[in-house]
Short mmCIF file of C-alpha atoms in Angstrom, two decimals:
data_model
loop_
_atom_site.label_atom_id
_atom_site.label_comp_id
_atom_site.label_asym_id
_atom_site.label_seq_id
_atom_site.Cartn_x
_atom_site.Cartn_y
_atom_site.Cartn_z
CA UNK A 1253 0.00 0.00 0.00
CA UNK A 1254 1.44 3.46 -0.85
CA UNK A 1255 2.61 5.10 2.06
CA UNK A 1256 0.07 8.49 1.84
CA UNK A 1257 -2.66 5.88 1.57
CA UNK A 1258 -1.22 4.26 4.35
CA UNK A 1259 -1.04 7.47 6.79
CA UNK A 1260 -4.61 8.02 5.68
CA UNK A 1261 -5.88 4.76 6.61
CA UNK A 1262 -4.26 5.31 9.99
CA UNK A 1263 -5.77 8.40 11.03
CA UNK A 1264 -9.15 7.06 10.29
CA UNK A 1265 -8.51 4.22 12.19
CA UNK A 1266 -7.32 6.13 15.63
CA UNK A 1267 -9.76 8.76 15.06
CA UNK A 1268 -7.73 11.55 14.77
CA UNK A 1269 -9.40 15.26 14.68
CA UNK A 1270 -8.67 15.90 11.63
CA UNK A 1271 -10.70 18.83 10.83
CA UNK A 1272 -9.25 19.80 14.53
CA UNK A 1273 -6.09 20.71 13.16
CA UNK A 1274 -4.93 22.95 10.18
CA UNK A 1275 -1.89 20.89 9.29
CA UNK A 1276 -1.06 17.33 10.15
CA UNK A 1277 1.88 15.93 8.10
CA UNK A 1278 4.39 12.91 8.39
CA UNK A 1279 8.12 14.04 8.66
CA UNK A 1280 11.04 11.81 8.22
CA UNK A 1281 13.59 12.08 10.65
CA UNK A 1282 16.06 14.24 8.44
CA UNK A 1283 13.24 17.43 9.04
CA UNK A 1284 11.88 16.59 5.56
CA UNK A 1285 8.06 16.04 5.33
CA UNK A 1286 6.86 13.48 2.96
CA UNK A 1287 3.08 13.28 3.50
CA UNK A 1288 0.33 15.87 4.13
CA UNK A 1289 -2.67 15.38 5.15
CA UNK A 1290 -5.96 16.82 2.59
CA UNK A 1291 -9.17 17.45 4.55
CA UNK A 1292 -11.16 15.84 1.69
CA UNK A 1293 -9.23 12.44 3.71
CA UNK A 1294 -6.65 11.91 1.07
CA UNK A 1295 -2.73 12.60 1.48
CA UNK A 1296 -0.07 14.46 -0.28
CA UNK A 1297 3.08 13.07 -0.99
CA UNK A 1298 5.50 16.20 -0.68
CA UNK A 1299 9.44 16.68 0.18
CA UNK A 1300 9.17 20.21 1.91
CA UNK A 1301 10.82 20.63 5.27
CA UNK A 1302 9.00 20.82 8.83
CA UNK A 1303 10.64 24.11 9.20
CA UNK A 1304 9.33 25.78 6.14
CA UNK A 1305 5.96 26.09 7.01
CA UNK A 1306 7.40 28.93 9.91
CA UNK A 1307 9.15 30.66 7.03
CA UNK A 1308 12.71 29.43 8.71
CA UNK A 1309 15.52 28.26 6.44
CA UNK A 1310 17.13 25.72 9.22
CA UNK A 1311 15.58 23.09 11.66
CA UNK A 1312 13.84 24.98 15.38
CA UNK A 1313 16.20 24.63 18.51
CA UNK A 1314 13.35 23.09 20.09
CA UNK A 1315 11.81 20.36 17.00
CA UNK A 1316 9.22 18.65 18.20
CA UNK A 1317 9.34 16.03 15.29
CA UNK A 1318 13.06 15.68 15.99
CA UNK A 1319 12.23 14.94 19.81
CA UNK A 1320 9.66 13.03 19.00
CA UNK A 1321 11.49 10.70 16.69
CA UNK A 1322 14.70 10.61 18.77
CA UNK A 1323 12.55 10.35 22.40
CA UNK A 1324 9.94 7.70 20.75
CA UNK A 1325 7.70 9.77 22.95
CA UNK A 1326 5.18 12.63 22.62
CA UNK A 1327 6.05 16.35 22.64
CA UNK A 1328 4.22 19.46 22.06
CA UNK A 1329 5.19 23.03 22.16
CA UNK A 1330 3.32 26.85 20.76
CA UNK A 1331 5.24 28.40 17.78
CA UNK A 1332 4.51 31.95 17.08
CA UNK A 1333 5.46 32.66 13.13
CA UNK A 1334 4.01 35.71 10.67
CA UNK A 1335 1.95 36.59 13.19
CA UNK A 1336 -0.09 33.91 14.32
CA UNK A 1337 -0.08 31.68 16.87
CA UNK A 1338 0.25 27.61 16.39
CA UNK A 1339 0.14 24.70 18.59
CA UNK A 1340 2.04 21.51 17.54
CA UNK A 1341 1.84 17.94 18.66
CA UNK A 1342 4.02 15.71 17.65
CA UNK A 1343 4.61 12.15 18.10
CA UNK A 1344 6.06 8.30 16.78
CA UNK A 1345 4.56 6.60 14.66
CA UNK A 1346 5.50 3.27 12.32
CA UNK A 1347 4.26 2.95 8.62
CA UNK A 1348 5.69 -0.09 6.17
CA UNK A 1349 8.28 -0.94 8.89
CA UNK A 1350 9.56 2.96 9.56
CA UNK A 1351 9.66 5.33 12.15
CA UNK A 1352 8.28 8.73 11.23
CA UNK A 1353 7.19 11.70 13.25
CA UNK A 1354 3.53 12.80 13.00
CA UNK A 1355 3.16 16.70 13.38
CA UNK A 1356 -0.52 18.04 14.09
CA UNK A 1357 -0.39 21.78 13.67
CA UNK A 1358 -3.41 24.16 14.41
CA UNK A 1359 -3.74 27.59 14.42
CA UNK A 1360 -4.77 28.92 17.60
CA UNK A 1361 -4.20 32.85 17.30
CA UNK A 1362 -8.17 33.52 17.59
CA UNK A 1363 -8.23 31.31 20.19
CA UNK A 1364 -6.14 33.78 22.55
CA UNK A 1365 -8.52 36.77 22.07
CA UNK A 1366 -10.92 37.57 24.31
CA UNK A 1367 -15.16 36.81 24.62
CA UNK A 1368 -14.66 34.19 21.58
CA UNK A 1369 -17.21 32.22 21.56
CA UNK A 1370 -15.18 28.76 20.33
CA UNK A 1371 -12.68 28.98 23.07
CA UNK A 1372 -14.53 26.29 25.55
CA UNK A 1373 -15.11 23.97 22.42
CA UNK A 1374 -11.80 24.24 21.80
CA UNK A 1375 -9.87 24.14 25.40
CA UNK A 1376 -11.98 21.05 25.85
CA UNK A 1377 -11.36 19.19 22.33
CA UNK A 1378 -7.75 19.85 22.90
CA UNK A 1379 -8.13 18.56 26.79
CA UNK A 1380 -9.95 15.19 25.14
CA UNK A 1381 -7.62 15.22 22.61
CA UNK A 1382 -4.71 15.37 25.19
CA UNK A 1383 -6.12 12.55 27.15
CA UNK A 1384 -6.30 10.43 24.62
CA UNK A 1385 -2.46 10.29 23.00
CA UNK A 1386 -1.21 10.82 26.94
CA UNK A 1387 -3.12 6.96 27.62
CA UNK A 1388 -1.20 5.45 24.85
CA UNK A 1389 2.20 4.12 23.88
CA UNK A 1390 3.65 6.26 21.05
CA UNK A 1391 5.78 2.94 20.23
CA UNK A 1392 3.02 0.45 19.75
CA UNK A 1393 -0.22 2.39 19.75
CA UNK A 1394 -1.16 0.05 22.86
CA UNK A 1395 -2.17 1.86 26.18
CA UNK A 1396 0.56 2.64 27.93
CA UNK A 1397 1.72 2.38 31.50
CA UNK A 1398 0.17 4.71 33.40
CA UNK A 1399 -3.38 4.14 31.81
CA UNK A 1400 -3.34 0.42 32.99
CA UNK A 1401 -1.86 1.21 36.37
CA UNK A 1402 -5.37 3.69 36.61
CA UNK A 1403 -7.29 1.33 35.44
CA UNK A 1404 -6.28 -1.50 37.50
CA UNK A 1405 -6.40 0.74 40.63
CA UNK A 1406 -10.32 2.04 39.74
CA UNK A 1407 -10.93 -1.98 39.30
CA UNK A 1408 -9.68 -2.91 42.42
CA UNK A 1409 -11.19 -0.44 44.51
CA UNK A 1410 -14.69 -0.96 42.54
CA UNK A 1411 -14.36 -4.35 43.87
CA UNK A 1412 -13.62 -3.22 47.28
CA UNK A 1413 -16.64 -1.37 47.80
CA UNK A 1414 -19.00 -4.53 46.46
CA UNK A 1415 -19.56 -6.88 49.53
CA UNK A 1416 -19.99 -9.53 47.37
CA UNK A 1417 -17.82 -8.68 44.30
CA UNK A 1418 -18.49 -11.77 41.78
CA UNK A 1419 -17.34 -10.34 38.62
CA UNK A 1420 -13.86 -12.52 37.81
CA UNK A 1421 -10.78 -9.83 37.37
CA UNK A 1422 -7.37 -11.44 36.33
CA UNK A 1423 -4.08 -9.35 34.93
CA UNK A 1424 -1.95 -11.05 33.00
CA UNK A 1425 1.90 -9.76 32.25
CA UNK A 1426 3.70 -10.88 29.19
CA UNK A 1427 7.27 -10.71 28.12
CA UNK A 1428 9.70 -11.64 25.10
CA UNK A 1429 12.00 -14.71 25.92
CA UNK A 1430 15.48 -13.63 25.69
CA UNK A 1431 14.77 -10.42 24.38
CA UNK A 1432 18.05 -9.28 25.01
CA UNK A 1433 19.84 -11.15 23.25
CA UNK A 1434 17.57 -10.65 19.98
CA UNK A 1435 19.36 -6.95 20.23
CA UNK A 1436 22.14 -7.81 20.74
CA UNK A 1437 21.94 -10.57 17.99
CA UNK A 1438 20.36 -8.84 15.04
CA UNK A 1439 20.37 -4.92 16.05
CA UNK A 1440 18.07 -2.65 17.71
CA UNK A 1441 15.84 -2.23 14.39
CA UNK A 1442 15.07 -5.55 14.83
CA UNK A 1443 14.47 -5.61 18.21
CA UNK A 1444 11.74 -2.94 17.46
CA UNK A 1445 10.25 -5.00 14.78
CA UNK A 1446 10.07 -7.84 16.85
CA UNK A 1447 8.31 -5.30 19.55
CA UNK A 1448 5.84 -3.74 17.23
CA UNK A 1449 4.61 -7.78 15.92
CA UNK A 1450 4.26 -8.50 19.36
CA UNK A 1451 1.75 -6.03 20.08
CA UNK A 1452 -0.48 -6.76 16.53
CA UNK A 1453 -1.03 -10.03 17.70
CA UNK A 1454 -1.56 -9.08 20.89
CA UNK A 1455 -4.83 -6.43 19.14
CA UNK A 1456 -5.26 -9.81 17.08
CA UNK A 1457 -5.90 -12.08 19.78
CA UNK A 1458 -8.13 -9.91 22.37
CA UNK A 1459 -11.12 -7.88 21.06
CA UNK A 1460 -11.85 -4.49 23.70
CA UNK A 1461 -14.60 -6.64 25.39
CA UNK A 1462 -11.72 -9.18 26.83
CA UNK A 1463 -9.60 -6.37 28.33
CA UNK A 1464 -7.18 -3.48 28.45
CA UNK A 1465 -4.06 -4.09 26.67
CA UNK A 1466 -1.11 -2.14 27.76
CA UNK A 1467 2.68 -1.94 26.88
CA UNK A 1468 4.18 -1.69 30.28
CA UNK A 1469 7.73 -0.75 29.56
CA UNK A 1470 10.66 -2.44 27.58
CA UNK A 1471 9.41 -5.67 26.30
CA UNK A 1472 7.00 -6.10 28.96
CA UNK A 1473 3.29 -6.27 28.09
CA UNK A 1474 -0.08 -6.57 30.08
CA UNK A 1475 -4.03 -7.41 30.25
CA UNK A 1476 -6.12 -6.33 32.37
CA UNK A 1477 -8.85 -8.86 31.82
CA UNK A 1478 -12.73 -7.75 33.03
CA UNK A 1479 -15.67 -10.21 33.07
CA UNK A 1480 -13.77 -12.96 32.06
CA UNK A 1481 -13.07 -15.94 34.22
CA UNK A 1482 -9.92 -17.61 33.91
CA UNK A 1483 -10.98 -20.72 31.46
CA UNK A 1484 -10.90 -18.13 28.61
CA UNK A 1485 -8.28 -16.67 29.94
CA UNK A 1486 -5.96 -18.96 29.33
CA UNK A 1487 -7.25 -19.65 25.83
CA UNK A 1488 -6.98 -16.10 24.55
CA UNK A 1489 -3.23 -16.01 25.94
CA UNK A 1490 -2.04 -19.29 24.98
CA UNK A 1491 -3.72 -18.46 21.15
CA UNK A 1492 -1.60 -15.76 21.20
CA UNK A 1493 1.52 -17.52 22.28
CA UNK A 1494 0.69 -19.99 19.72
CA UNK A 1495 0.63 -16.91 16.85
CA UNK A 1496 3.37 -15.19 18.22
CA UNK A 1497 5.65 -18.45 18.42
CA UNK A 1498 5.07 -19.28 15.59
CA UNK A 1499 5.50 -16.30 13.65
CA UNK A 1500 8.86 -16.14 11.56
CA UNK A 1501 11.52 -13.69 11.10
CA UNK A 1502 13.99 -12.55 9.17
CA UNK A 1503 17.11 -10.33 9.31
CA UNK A 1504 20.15 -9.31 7.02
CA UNK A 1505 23.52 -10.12 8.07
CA UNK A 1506 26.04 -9.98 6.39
CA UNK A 1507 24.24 -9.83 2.94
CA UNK A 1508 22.41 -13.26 4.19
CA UNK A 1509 19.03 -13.39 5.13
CA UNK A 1510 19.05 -14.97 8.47
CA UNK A 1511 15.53 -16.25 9.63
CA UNK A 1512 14.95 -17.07 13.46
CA UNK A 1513 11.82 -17.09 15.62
CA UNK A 1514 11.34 -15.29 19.19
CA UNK A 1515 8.68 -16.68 21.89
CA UNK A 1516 7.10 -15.06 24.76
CA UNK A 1517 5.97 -15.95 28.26
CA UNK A 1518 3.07 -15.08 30.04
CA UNK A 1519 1.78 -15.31 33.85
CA UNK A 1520 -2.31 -14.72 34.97
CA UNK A 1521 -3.20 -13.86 38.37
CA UNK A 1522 -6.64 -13.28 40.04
CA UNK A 1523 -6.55 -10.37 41.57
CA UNK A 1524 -9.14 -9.98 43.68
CA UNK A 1525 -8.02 -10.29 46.66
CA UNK A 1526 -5.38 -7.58 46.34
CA UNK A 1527 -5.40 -4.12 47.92
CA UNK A 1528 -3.30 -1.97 45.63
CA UNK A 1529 -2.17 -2.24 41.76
CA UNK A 1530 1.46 -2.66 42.83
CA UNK A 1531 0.87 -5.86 44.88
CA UNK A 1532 -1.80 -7.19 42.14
CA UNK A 1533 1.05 -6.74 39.53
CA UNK A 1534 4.14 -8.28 41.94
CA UNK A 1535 1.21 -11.15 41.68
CA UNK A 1536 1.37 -11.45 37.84
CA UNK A 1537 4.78 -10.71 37.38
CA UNK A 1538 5.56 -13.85 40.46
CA UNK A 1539 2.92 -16.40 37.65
CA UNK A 1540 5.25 -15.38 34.94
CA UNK A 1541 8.36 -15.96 36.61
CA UNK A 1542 6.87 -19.07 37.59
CA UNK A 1543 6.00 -20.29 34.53
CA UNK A 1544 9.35 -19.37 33.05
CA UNK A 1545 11.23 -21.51 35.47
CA UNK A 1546 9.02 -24.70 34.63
CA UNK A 1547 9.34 -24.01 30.69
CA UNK A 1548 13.15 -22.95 30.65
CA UNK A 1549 14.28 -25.22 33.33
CA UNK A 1550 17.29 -27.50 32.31
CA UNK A 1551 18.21 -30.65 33.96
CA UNK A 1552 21.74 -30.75 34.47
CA UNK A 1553 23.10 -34.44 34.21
#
């Protein structure tokens, strides 16, 4: 798929404001800018520089994009240029296996003047907005850390006010088997890919109903599983393990393609009995480790 079809077809799908912001383009990590957004829902393919559009001739001290890219995290910042005010977001994204920076740019100058009667509609869009991106990982597009450790902790205390709570809750905390080594094997880039093919099979294998999917850090993943007791449980994450162990792939070195195959662990815990998120995730992460010991244990003769 051509790549401004692609960037289309992903701001559909994470439902993007579009006709929120003025600009929103996809800039390679060089400051050059090779897709623009249309507002009829197409894209541009263009090779004008991030720093144009400000009527600069040389990159901004303080780049977003270049942050963004470099940080694999979020950043925003106000420009003021000709006149007018502008607030950016930028932030990571991956399209046909690269890592771009995608820069939503709106012009906000009306919205500083006083009595106008779009301000609220607008401080709260860009609140919602804000939200939104903060509760995901800019990596993977899965929630992120924080978002799970909320939601876990609203979970647990829900339960804690029921006297009879009888709705099953179980977390579940994943991670790449010798992960480590696959960077230091076959690079970083690879390492990444082997990341971002985790997380598709983890949206795959769980639909939103099952539970709340979360990167937790590194190549540590989690579900928060709610209203689902543990029989499914298990077949959800060991369909997943099946997909994701079985999933092949490949890496040059040395001008030879070199084709290898990672697997991943996983540990459940019911957490219901639990009184804070930490000690409900020392749970999981205890099942994992666990379960790793009984898989990876060698006999030594």
């Amino acid at each position: 798929m051509p790549l401004d079809k692609e960037l289309a077809n992903y701001l559909m799908k994470e439902g993007i404001f579009q006709q929120m912001f003025d600009v929103i383009r996809l800039v390679e990590q060089d400051g050059h800018y090779v897709c623009k957004y249309q507002h009829d829902g197409s894209c541009t393919v263009t090779d004008e520089t991030c720093f144009s559009v400000w009527g600069k001739t040389h990159r901004c001290s303080n780049c977003v994009s270049r942050q963004a890219y470099d940080e694999e995290r979020q950043h925003v910042k106000f420009e003021y240029a000709k006149n007018r005010y502008y607030f950016v977001i930028a932030r990571p994204i991956w399209l046909q296996g690269k890592k771009y920076a995608l820069e939503l740019v709106m012009d906000v100058t009306n919205q500083f003047t006083q009595n106008n009667p779009s301000e609220g509609n607008f401080v709260m869009n860009l609140i919602h907005e804000l939200e939104r991106v903060s509760s995901r990982d800019p990596f993977t597009g899965l929630f992120n850390k924080n978002y799970l450790q909320k939601e876990l902790t609203q979970a647990l205390e829900q339960r804690h006010a029921q006297s009879q709570p009888d709705s099953p809750l179980y977390l579940a905390i994943w991670d790449i088997d010798n992960f480590k080594q696959v960077n230091d094997t076959y690079g970083h880039d690879m390492g990444d890919k082997i990341l971002l093919s985790v997380a598709q099979a983890l949206q795959r294998g769980l639909s939103p109903k099952d539970g709340i999917t979360a990167r937790f850090g590194g190549d540590e993943f989690m579900i928060l599983f709610h209203h689902t007791d543990r029989d499914r449980c298990e077949h959800l994450l060991q369909a997943i393990k099946d997909d994701i162990d079985h999933q092949t792939h490949s890496s040059l070195l040395c001008n030879e393609s070199t084709c290898f195959r990672v697997s991943i662990s996983y540990g459940l815990a019911d957490v219901h009995s639990y009184d804070t998120a930490a000690a409900a995730l020392h749970a999981a992460d205890q099942q994992l480790y666990d379960r790793k010991r009984k898989i990876h244990k060698k006999v030594v003769i």
